Amino acid sequence: MSDAERTDPVELAVDNWRGAGWNRAASGMAAVTSVMRVQQLMLQRIDDALEPFGLTFARYEVLMLLVFSRTGALPPGKAGERLQVHPASITNAINRLERDGLVSRSANPRDGRSVLVEITDAGRDTAAAACGALNAEVFETMPLPDDSLDVLFDLLRGLRAGWGDIDGSLRGGTAAHRE
């Protein structure tokens, strides 16, 4: 197949890497490039599903974190830590959610120097509707069977563990999570 007939630019890049003598790096480059492209595709689908709710994925994640928290409220720092985002990013997301009436800030009764971010009733309603849209339009329509998605999750988890993002000794397996 000629270069002009190729439909996958990542395959062409692999050939170029190998042609340049970077055989040991070619598979890693292909994996990274493919994951980055899949991330772009996923983010576009997510953005399309969340747009009717005026949410970004970051703001959706904050809402869902609060929905799943025991009390519906967390200190902003704890929210940022759990979502693994920079403090400035969590502050920006919370500011936008508060402006839209989806969360509110209040004094932390356990620590008078800090605040809690609490999901409002409107926030709960928006989170539920947005979650329904994401489930229907993105999560339930992944173009791979569940067993392949489980393998993919485990492979990506291995990468995350290998780069120190998570503790690799804590293996749960995804199939058990669905049951």
Coordinates of N, CA, C and O in Angstrom, one line a residue:
M1 N 0.9 -1.2 0.0 CA 0.0 0.0 0.0 C 0.9 1.2 0.0 O 1.8 1.3 0.8
S2 N 0.6 2.2 -0.9 CA 1.4 3.4 -1.0 C 1.1 4.3 0.2 O 0.0 4.2 0.8
D3 N 1.9 5.3 0.4 CA 1.7 6.3 1.5 C 0.4 7.1 1.2 O -0.4 7.4 2.1
A4 N 0.1 7.3 -0.1 CA -1.1 8.1 -0.5 C -2.3 7.3 -0.2 O -3.4 7.9 0.0
E5 N -2.3 6.0 -0.2 CA -3.4 5.2 0.0 C -3.7 4.9 1.5 O -4.8 4.4 1.9
R6 N -2.8 5.2 2.4 CA -3.0 5.0 3.8 C -4.1 5.8 4.3 O -4.2 7.0 4.0
T7 N -4.9 5.3 5.2 CA -5.9 6.0 5.8 C -5.6 6.3 7.3 O -6.3 7.2 7.9
D8 N -4.6 5.7 7.9 CA -4.3 5.9 9.2 C -2.9 6.6 9.3 O -1.9 6.0 9.1
P9 N -2.9 7.9 9.7 CA -1.7 8.7 9.8 C -0.7 8.1 10.8 O 0.5 8.3 10.7
V10 N -1.2 7.4 11.8 CA -0.4 6.8 12.9 C 0.5 5.7 12.3 O 1.7 5.6 12.6
E11 N -0.2 4.9 11.4 CA 0.6 3.8 10.7 C 1.7 4.4 9.9 O 2.8 3.9 9.9
L12 N 1.4 5.5 9.2 CA 2.5 6.2 8.4 C 3.6 6.6 9.3 O 4.8 6.5 9.0
A13 N 3.2 7.2 10.4 CA 4.2 7.7 11.4 C 5.1 6.6 11.9 O 6.3 6.7 12.0
V14 N 4.5 5.4 12.1 CA 5.3 4.2 12.6 C 6.3 3.8 11.5 O 7.5 3.6 11.8
D15 N 5.8 3.8 10.3 CA 6.8 3.5 9.2 C 7.9 4.5 9.1 O 9.1 4.2 8.9
N16 N 7.6 5.8 9.3 CA 8.6 6.8 9.3 C 9.6 6.7 10.4 O 10.8 6.9 10.3
W17 N 9.0 6.3 11.6 CA 9.9 6.1 12.8 C 10.9 5.0 12.5 O 12.1 5.1 12.8
R18 N 10.3 3.9 12.0 CA 11.2 2.8 11.7 C 12.2 3.1 10.6 O 13.3 2.7 10.7
G19 N 11.7 3.8 9.6 CA 12.6 4.2 8.5 C 13.8 5.1 9.0 O 14.9 5.1 8.4
A20 N 13.5 5.9 10.0 CA 14.5 6.7 10.6 C 15.5 6.0 11.6 O 16.4 6.6 12.1
G21 N 15.2 4.7 11.8 CA 16.0 3.9 12.7 C 15.6 3.9 14.1 O 16.3 3.5 15.0
W22 N 14.4 4.4 14.4 CA 13.9 4.5 15.8 C 13.0 3.3 16.0 O 11.9 3.5 16.6
N23 N 13.4 2.1 15.7 CA 12.5 0.9 15.9 C 12.1 0.7 17.3 O 10.9 0.4 17.5
R24 N 13.0 0.9 18.3 CA 12.6 0.7 19.7 C 11.6 1.7 20.1 O 10.8 1.4 21.0
A25 N 11.5 2.8 19.5 CA 10.6 3.9 20.0 C 9.3 3.9 19.2 O 8.3 4.5 19.6
A26 N 9.2 3.1 18.1 CA 8.1 3.2 17.1 C 6.8 2.8 17.8 O 5.8 3.4 17.7
S27 N 6.8 1.7 18.5 CA 5.6 1.2 19.2 C 5.1 2.1 20.3 O 3.9 2.4 20.4
G28 N 6.0 2.7 21.0 CA 5.7 3.7 22.1 C 5.1 4.9 21.4 O 4.1 5.5 21.9
M29 N 5.7 5.4 20.4 CA 5.2 6.6 19.7 C 3.8 6.3 19.1 O 2.9 7.1 19.3
A30 N 3.6 5.1 18.6 CA 2.3 4.8 18.0 C 1.2 4.7 19.1 O 0.1 5.2 19.0
A31 N 1.6 4.2 20.3 CA 0.6 4.1 21.4 C 0.3 5.5 21.9 O -0.9 5.8 22.1
V32 N 1.3 6.3 22.1 CA 1.1 7.7 22.6 C 0.2 8.5 21.6 O -0.8 9.1 22.0
T33 N 0.6 8.4 20.4 CA -0.1 9.2 19.4 C -1.6 8.7 19.3 O -2.5 9.5 19.1
S34 N -1.8 7.4 19.3 CA -3.2 6.8 19.3 C -4.0 7.3 20.5 O -5.2 7.7 20.3
V35 N -3.4 7.2 21.7 CA -4.1 7.6 22.9 C -4.5 9.1 22.8 O -5.6 9.5 23.2
M36 N -3.5 9.9 22.3 CA -3.8 11.3 22.3 C -4.9 11.6 21.3 O -5.8 12.5 21.5
R37 N -5.0 10.9 20.1 CA -6.0 11.1 19.2 C -7.4 10.6 19.7 O -8.4 11.3 19.6
V38 N -7.4 9.5 20.4 CA -8.6 9.0 21.0 C -9.1 9.9 22.1 O -10.3 10.2 22.2
Q39 N -8.2 10.5 22.8 CA -8.6 11.6 23.8 C -9.3 12.7 23.1 O -10.3 13.2 23.6
Q40 N -8.8 13.2 22.0 CA -9.4 14.3 21.2 C -10.8 13.8 20.8 O -11.8 14.6 20.9
L41 N -10.9 12.6 20.3 CA -12.3 12.2 19.9 C -13.2 12.0 21.0 O -14.4 12.4 20.9
M42 N -12.7 11.5 22.1 CA -13.6 11.4 23.3 C -14.0 12.7 23.8 O -15.2 12.9 24.2
L43 N -13.1 13.7 23.9 CA -13.4 15.0 24.4 C -14.5 15.7 23.6 O -15.4 16.4 24.1
Q44 N -14.4 15.5 22.2 CA -15.3 16.1 21.4 C -16.7 15.5 21.6 O -17.7 16.2 21.7
R45 N -16.8 14.2 21.8 CA -18.1 13.5 22.0 C -18.7 14.0 23.4 O -19.8 14.3 23.5
I46 N -17.8 14.1 24.4 CA -18.2 14.6 25.7 C -18.7 16.0 25.7 O -19.7 16.4 26.2
D47 N -17.9 16.9 25.0 CA -18.3 18.3 24.9 C -19.6 18.4 24.2 O -20.5 19.2 24.6
D48 N -19.9 17.6 23.1 CA -21.1 17.7 22.4 C -22.3 17.2 23.4 O -23.4 17.8 23.3
A49 N -22.1 16.2 24.2 CA -23.1 15.7 25.1 C -23.4 16.7 26.2 O -24.5 16.9 26.7
L50 N -22.3 17.4 26.7 CA -22.5 18.3 27.8 C -22.9 19.7 27.5 O -23.4 20.5 28.3
E51 N -22.7 20.1 26.2 CA -23.0 21.5 25.8 C -24.4 21.9 26.1 O -24.6 23.0 26.5
P52 N -25.5 21.1 25.9 CA -26.8 21.5 26.2 C -27.0 21.9 27.7 O -27.9 22.6 28.1
F53 N -26.1 21.4 28.6 CA -26.2 21.7 30.0 C -25.3 22.8 30.4 O -25.2 23.2 31.6
G54 N -24.5 23.4 29.5 CA -23.6 24.5 29.8 C -22.4 24.1 30.6 O -21.9 24.8 31.4
L55 N -22.1 22.8 30.5 CA -21.0 22.2 31.3 C -19.8 21.9 30.4 O -20.0 21.5 29.3
T56 N -18.6 22.0 31.0 CA -17.4 21.3 30.5 C -17.3 20.0 31.3 O -17.9 19.8 32.3
F57 N -16.4 19.2 30.8 CA -16.1 17.9 31.5 C -15.6 18.2 32.9 O -16.0 17.5 33.8
A58 N -14.7 19.2 33.0 CA -14.2 19.5 34.4 C -15.3 19.9 35.3 O -15.3 19.5 36.5
R59 N -16.2 20.8 34.9 CA -17.3 21.2 35.8 C -18.3 20.0 36.1 O -18.8 19.8 37.2
Y60 N -18.5 19.1 35.1 CA -19.3 17.9 35.3 C -18.6 17.0 36.3 O -19.3 16.5 37.2
E61 N -17.3 16.9 36.2 CA -16.6 16.0 37.2 C -16.8 16.6 38.6 O -16.9 15.8 39.6
V62 N -16.7 17.9 38.8 CA -16.9 18.5 40.1 C -18.3 18.2 40.6 O -18.5 17.8 41.8
L63 N -19.3 18.4 39.8 CA -20.7 18.1 40.2 C -20.8 16.6 40.6 O -21.4 16.3 41.7
M64 N -20.3 15.7 39.8 CA -20.4 14.3 40.1 C -19.7 13.9 41.4 O -20.1 13.1 42.2
L65 N -18.5 14.5 41.6 CA -17.8 14.3 42.8 C -18.6 14.7 44.0 O -18.7 14.0 45.0
L66 N -19.3 15.8 43.9 CA -20.2 16.3 45.0 C -21.4 15.4 45.2 O -21.8 15.1 46.3
V67 N -22.0 14.9 44.1 CA -23.1 14.0 44.1 C -22.7 12.8 44.9 O -23.5 12.3 45.7
F68 N -21.5 12.2 44.6 CA -21.1 11.0 45.2 C -20.5 11.1 46.6 O -20.2 10.1 47.3
S69 N -20.3 12.4 47.0 CA -19.7 12.6 48.4 C -20.8 12.3 49.4 O -22.0 12.4 49.1
R70 N -20.3 12.0 50.6 CA -21.2 11.6 51.7 C -22.3 12.7 52.0 O -23.4 12.4 52.2
T71 N -21.8 13.9 52.0 CA -22.7 15.0 52.4 C -23.1 16.0 51.3 O -23.8 16.9 51.5
G72 N -22.5 15.8 50.1 CA -22.8 16.7 49.0 C -21.9 18.0 49.1 O -22.1 18.9 48.3
A73 N -20.9 18.0 50.0 CA -20.0 19.1 50.2 C -18.6 18.7 50.4 O -18.4 17.7 51.1
L74 N -17.7 19.4 49.9 CA -16.2 19.2 50.1 C -15.5 20.5 50.1 O -15.9 21.4 49.5
P75 N -14.3 20.5 50.8 CA -13.5 21.7 50.7 C -12.9 21.7 49.3 O -12.7 20.6 48.7
P76 N -12.7 22.9 48.7 CA -12.2 22.9 47.3 C -10.9 22.2 47.1 O -10.7 21.5 46.1
G77 N -10.0 22.3 48.1 CA -8.7 21.6 48.0 C -8.9 20.0 47.9 O -8.2 19.4 47.2
K78 N -9.8 19.5 48.7 CA -10.1 18.1 48.7 C -10.7 17.7 47.3 O -10.3 16.6 46.7
A79 N -11.6 18.5 46.8 CA -12.1 18.2 45.5 C -11.0 18.2 44.4 O -11.0 17.3 43.6
G80 N -10.1 19.2 44.4 CA -9.0 19.2 43.5 C -8.1 18.0 43.6 O -7.7 17.4 42.6
E81 N -7.9 17.6 44.8 CA -7.0 16.4 45.1 C -7.7 15.2 44.5 O -7.0 14.4 43.9
R82 N -8.9 15.0 44.8 CA -9.6 13.8 44.3 C -9.8 13.8 42.8 O -9.7 12.7 42.2
L83 N -9.9 14.9 42.2 CA -10.0 15.0 40.7 C -8.6 15.1 40.0 O -8.5 15.1 38.8
Q84 N -7.6 15.2 40.8 CA -6.2 15.3 40.4 C -6.0 16.5 39.4 O -5.5 16.4 38.3
V85 N -6.5 17.7 39.9 CA -6.3 18.9 39.1 C -5.6 20.0 39.9 O -5.7 19.9 41.1
H86 N -5.0 20.9 39.2 CA -4.3 22.0 39.8 C -5.3 22.9 40.6 O -6.5 23.0 40.2
P87 N -4.9 23.5 41.8 CA -5.8 24.3 42.5 C -6.5 25.4 41.7 O -7.7 25.7 42.0
A88 N -5.8 26.0 40.8 CA -6.4 27.1 40.0 C -7.5 26.5 39.1 O -8.5 27.2 38.9
S89 N -7.4 25.3 38.6 CA -8.4 24.7 37.8 C -9.7 24.4 38.6 O -10.8 24.7 38.1
I90 N -9.5 23.9 39.8 CA -10.7 23.6 40.6 C -11.4 24.9 41.0 O -12.6 25.0 41.0
T91 N -10.6 25.9 41.3 CA -11.2 27.2 41.7 C -12.0 27.8 40.5 O -13.1 28.3 40.7
N92 N -11.5 27.7 39.3 CA -12.2 28.2 38.1 C -13.5 27.4 37.9 O -14.5 28.0 37.6
A93 N -13.4 26.1 38.0 CA -14.6 25.3 37.8 C -15.6 25.6 38.8 O -16.8 25.8 38.5
I94 N -15.2 25.7 40.1 CA -16.2 26.1 41.2 C -16.8 27.4 41.0 O -18.0 27.6 41.2
N95 N -16.0 28.4 40.6 CA -16.5 29.8 40.3 C -17.6 29.7 39.2 O -18.6 30.4 39.4
R96 N -17.4 29.0 38.2 CA -18.3 28.9 37.1 C -19.6 28.2 37.6 O -20.7 28.6 37.3
L97 N -19.4 27.1 38.3 CA -20.6 26.4 38.8 C -21.4 27.2 39.8 O -22.6 27.2 39.8
E98 N -20.7 28.0 40.6 CA -21.4 28.9 41.6 C -22.1 30.0 40.8 O -23.3 30.3 41.2
R99 N -21.5 30.6 39.8 CA -22.1 31.6 39.0 C -23.4 31.1 38.4 O -24.4 31.8 38.3
D100 N -23.4 29.8 38.0 CA -24.6 29.2 37.4 C -25.6 28.6 38.4 O -26.6 28.0 38.0
G101 N -25.3 28.8 39.7 CA -26.2 28.3 40.7 C -26.2 26.8 41.0 O -27.2 26.3 41.5
L102 N -25.2 26.2 40.5 CA -25.1 24.7 40.6 C -24.4 24.3 41.9 O -24.6 23.1 42.3
V103 N -23.6 25.1 42.5 CA -22.9 24.9 43.8 C -23.0 26.2 44.6 O -23.2 27.3 44.0
S104 N -22.8 26.1 45.9 CA -22.7 27.3 46.7 C -21.5 27.0 47.6 O -21.1 25.9 47.9
R105 N -21.0 28.1 48.1 CA -19.9 28.1 49.1 C -20.4 28.5 50.5 O -21.3 29.4 50.6
S106 N -19.9 27.8 51.5 CA -20.3 28.2 52.9 C -19.1 27.9 53.8 O -18.1 27.2 53.4
A107 N -19.1 28.5 55.0 CA -18.0 28.4 55.9 C -18.0 26.9 56.3 O -19.0 26.2 56.5
N108 N -16.8 26.4 56.5 CA -16.6 25.0 56.9 C -16.8 25.0 58.4 O -16.1 25.6 59.2
P109 N -17.8 24.2 58.9 CA -18.1 24.2 60.4 C -17.0 23.6 61.2 O -16.9 23.8 62.4
R110 N -16.1 22.7 60.5 CA -15.0 22.1 61.2 C -13.8 22.9 61.2 O -12.9 22.6 62.0
D111 N -13.7 23.9 60.4 CA -12.5 24.8 60.2 C -13.0 26.1 59.8 O -13.2 26.3 58.6
G112 N -13.0 27.1 60.7 CA -13.5 28.4 60.3 C -12.7 29.2 59.3 O -13.1 30.2 58.8
R113 N -11.5 28.7 59.0 CA -10.6 29.4 58.1 C -10.9 28.9 56.6 O -10.4 29.5 55.7
S114 N -11.7 27.9 56.4 CA -11.9 27.3 55.1 C -13.3 27.3 54.7 O -14.2 27.6 55.6
V115 N -13.6 27.0 53.5 CA -15.0 26.9 53.0 C -15.3 25.5 52.5 O -14.4 24.7 52.2
L116 N -16.5 25.3 52.3 CA -17.0 24.0 51.7 C -17.7 24.4 50.4 O -18.4 25.5 50.3
V117 N -17.6 23.6 49.4 CA -18.4 23.8 48.2 C -19.5 22.7 48.3 O -19.2 21.5 48.4
E118 N -20.7 23.1 48.1 CA -21.9 22.2 48.3 C -22.7 22.3 47.0 O -23.0 23.4 46.5
I119 N -23.1 21.1 46.6 CA -24.0 21.0 45.4 C -25.4 21.5 45.8 O -25.9 21.2 46.8
T120 N -26.0 22.3 44.9 CA -27.4 22.8 45.1 C -28.4 21.8 44.5 O -28.0 20.9 43.7
D121 N -29.6 22.0 44.7 CA -30.7 21.2 44.1 C -30.6 21.3 42.6 O -30.7 20.3 41.8
A122 N -30.4 22.5 42.1 CA -30.2 22.7 40.6 C -29.0 22.0 40.1 O -29.0 21.4 39.0
G123 N -27.9 21.9 40.9 CA -26.7 21.2 40.6 C -27.0 19.7 40.5 O -26.5 19.0 39.6
R124 N -27.7 19.2 41.4 CA -28.0 17.8 41.4 C -28.9 17.4 40.2 O -28.7 16.4 39.5
D125 N -29.9 18.3 39.9 CA -30.7 18.0 38.7 C -29.9 18.1 37.4 O -30.0 17.2 36.5
T126 N -29.0 19.1 37.3 CA -28.1 19.2 36.1 C -27.2 18.0 36.0 O -27.0 17.5 34.9
A127 N -26.6 17.6 37.1 CA -25.7 16.5 37.1 C -26.4 15.2 36.7 O -25.8 14.4 35.9
A128 N -27.6 15.0 37.2 CA -28.3 13.8 36.8 C -28.7 13.8 35.3 O -28.5 12.8 34.6
A129 N -29.1 15.0 34.8 CA -29.4 15.1 33.3 C -28.2 14.9 32.5 O -28.2 14.2 31.5
A130 N -27.1 15.5 32.9 CA -25.8 15.5 32.1 C -25.3 14.0 32.2 O -24.8 13.5 31.2
C131 N -25.4 13.4 33.3 CA -25.0 12.0 33.4 C -25.8 11.1 32.5 O -25.2 10.2 31.8
G132 N -27.1 11.3 32.4 CA -27.9 10.5 31.5 C -27.5 10.7 30.1 O -27.4 9.8 29.3
A133 N -27.2 12.0 29.7 CA -26.7 12.2 28.3 C -25.4 11.6 28.1 O -25.2 11.0 27.0
L134 N -24.4 11.7 29.0 CA -23.1 11.1 28.8 C -23.2 9.6 28.7 O -22.5 8.9 27.9
N135 N -24.0 9.0 29.6 CA -24.2 7.5 29.5 C -24.7 7.1 28.2 O -24.2 6.2 27.5
A136 N -25.8 7.8 27.7 CA -26.4 7.4 26.4 C -25.6 7.7 25.2 O -25.6 7.0 24.3
E137 N -24.9 8.9 25.2 CA -24.2 9.3 24.0 C -22.7 9.0 23.9 O -22.2 9.0 22.9
V138 N -22.1 8.7 25.1 CA -20.7 8.4 25.1 C -20.4 7.0 25.7 O -19.9 6.1 25.1
F139 N -20.7 6.9 27.0 CA -20.2 5.7 27.8 C -20.8 4.4 27.3 O -20.2 3.4 27.2
E140 N -22.1 4.4 26.9 CA -22.8 3.2 26.4 C -22.6 2.9 24.9 O -23.0 1.9 24.4
T141 N -22.0 3.9 24.2 CA -21.8 3.7 22.8 C -20.3 3.6 22.4 O -20.0 3.8 21.2
M142 N -19.5 3.2 23.3 CA -18.1 3.0 23.0 C -18.0 1.9 21.9 O -18.7 0.9 22.0
P143 N -17.2 2.1 20.9 CA -17.2 1.2 19.8 C -16.3 0.0 20.0 O -15.7 -0.5 19.1
L144 N -16.3 -0.5 21.2 CA -15.6 -1.8 21.5 C -16.5 -2.6 22.5 O -17.3 -2.0 23.3
P145 N -16.5 -3.9 22.5 CA -17.2 -4.7 23.4 C -16.7 -4.5 24.9 O -15.5 -4.1 25.1
D146 N -17.5 -4.7 25.8 CA -17.2 -4.5 27.2 C -15.9 -5.2 27.6 O -15.1 -4.7 28.4
D147 N -15.7 -6.5 27.2 CA -14.5 -7.2 27.6 C -13.2 -6.5 27.0 O -12.2 -6.4 27.7
S148 N -13.3 -5.9 25.9 CA -12.2 -5.2 25.3 C -12.0 -3.9 26.1 O -10.8 -3.4 26.3
L149 N -13.1 -3.2 26.5 CA -12.9 -2.0 27.3 C -12.3 -2.3 28.6 O -11.5 -1.5 29.1
D150 N -12.6 -3.5 29.2 CA -12.0 -3.9 30.4 C -10.5 -4.1 30.3 O -9.7 -3.6 31.1
V151 N -10.1 -4.7 29.2 CA -8.7 -4.9 28.9 C -8.0 -3.6 28.7 O -6.9 -3.3 29.2
L152 N -8.6 -2.7 27.9 CA -8.1 -1.4 27.7 C -7.9 -0.6 29.0 O -6.8 0.0 29.2
F153 N -8.9 -0.6 29.8 CA -8.8 0.0 31.2 C -7.6 -0.5 31.9 O -6.8 0.2 32.5
D154 N -7.5 -1.9 32.0 CA -6.4 -2.5 32.7 C -5.0 -2.1 32.1 O -4.1 -1.9 32.8
L155 N -4.9 -2.1 30.8 CA -3.7 -1.7 30.1 C -3.3 -0.2 30.5 O -2.2 0.1 30.8
L156 N -4.3 0.7 30.4 CA -4.0 2.1 30.7 C -3.7 2.3 32.2 O -2.9 3.1 32.6
R157 N -4.4 1.5 33.0 CA -4.1 1.5 34.5 C -2.6 1.1 34.7 O -1.9 1.7 35.5
G158 N -2.1 0.1 34.0 CA -0.8 -0.3 34.1 C 0.2 0.8 33.7 O 1.2 1.0 34.3
L159 N -0.1 1.6 32.6 CA 0.7 2.7 32.3 C 0.7 3.8 33.4 O 1.7 4.3 33.7
R160 N -0.5 4.1 33.9 CA -0.6 5.0 35.0 C 0.2 4.6 36.2 O 0.9 5.4 36.8
A161 N 0.2 3.3 36.5 CA 0.9 2.8 37.7 C 2.4 2.9 37.4 O 3.2 3.3 38.2
G162 N 2.8 2.5 36.1 CA 4.2 2.6 35.8 C 4.8 3.9 35.8 O 6.0 4.1 36.1
W163 N 4.0 5.0 35.6 CA 4.5 6.3 35.7 C 4.2 7.0 37.0 O 4.3 8.2 37.2
G164 N 3.8 6.2 38.0 CA 3.6 6.7 39.4 C 2.3 7.5 39.6 O 2.2 8.1 40.7
D165 N 1.4 7.4 38.8 CA 0.1 8.1 39.0 C -0.7 7.5 40.0 O -1.5 8.1 40.8
I166 N -0.7 6.2 40.1 CA -1.4 5.4 41.1 C -0.5 4.3 41.6 O 0.5 4.0 41.1
D167 N -1.0 3.7 42.7 CA -0.3 2.5 43.3 C -0.6 1.3 42.5 O -1.8 0.8 42.4
G168 N 0.4 0.7 41.8 CA 0.1 -0.4 40.9 C -0.2 -1.7 41.7 O -0.7 -2.7 41.0
S169 N 0.0 -1.7 43.0 CA -0.3 -3.0 43.7 C -1.8 -3.1 44.0 O -2.2 -4.2 44.4
L170 N -2.5 -2.1 43.8 CA -3.9 -2.1 44.1 C -4.7 -2.5 42.9 O -5.2 -1.6 42.1
R171 N -4.8 -3.7 42.6 CA -5.5 -4.2 41.4 C -6.9 -4.7 41.8 O -7.0 -5.6 42.6
G172 N -7.9 -4.1 41.1 CA -9.3 -4.5 41.4 C -9.9 -5.3 40.3 O -10.8 -6.1 40.4
G173 N -9.5 -5.0 39.0 CA -10.2 -5.6 37.9 C -11.5 -4.9 37.6 O -12.3 -4.7 38.5
T174 N -11.7 -4.6 36.3 CA -12.9 -3.8 35.9 C -14.2 -4.7 35.8 O -15.2 -4.2 36.1
A175 N -14.1 -5.9 35.5 CA -15.3 -6.8 35.3 C -16.0 -6.8 36.6 O -17.3 -6.8 36.7
A176 N -15.3 -6.9 37.7 CA -15.9 -7.0 39.1 C -16.7 -5.7 39.4 O -17.7 -5.8 40.1
H177 N -16.2 -4.6 38.9 CA -16.9 -3.3 39.2 C -18.3 -3.2 38.6 O -19.1 -2.5 39.0
R178 N -18.5 -3.9 37.5 CA -19.8 -3.8 36.8 C -20.8 -4.7 37.4 O -22.0 -4.6 37.1
E179 N -20.4 -5.7 38.1 CA -21.3 -6.7 38.6 C -22.0 -6.3 39.9 O -21.7 -5.4 40.6

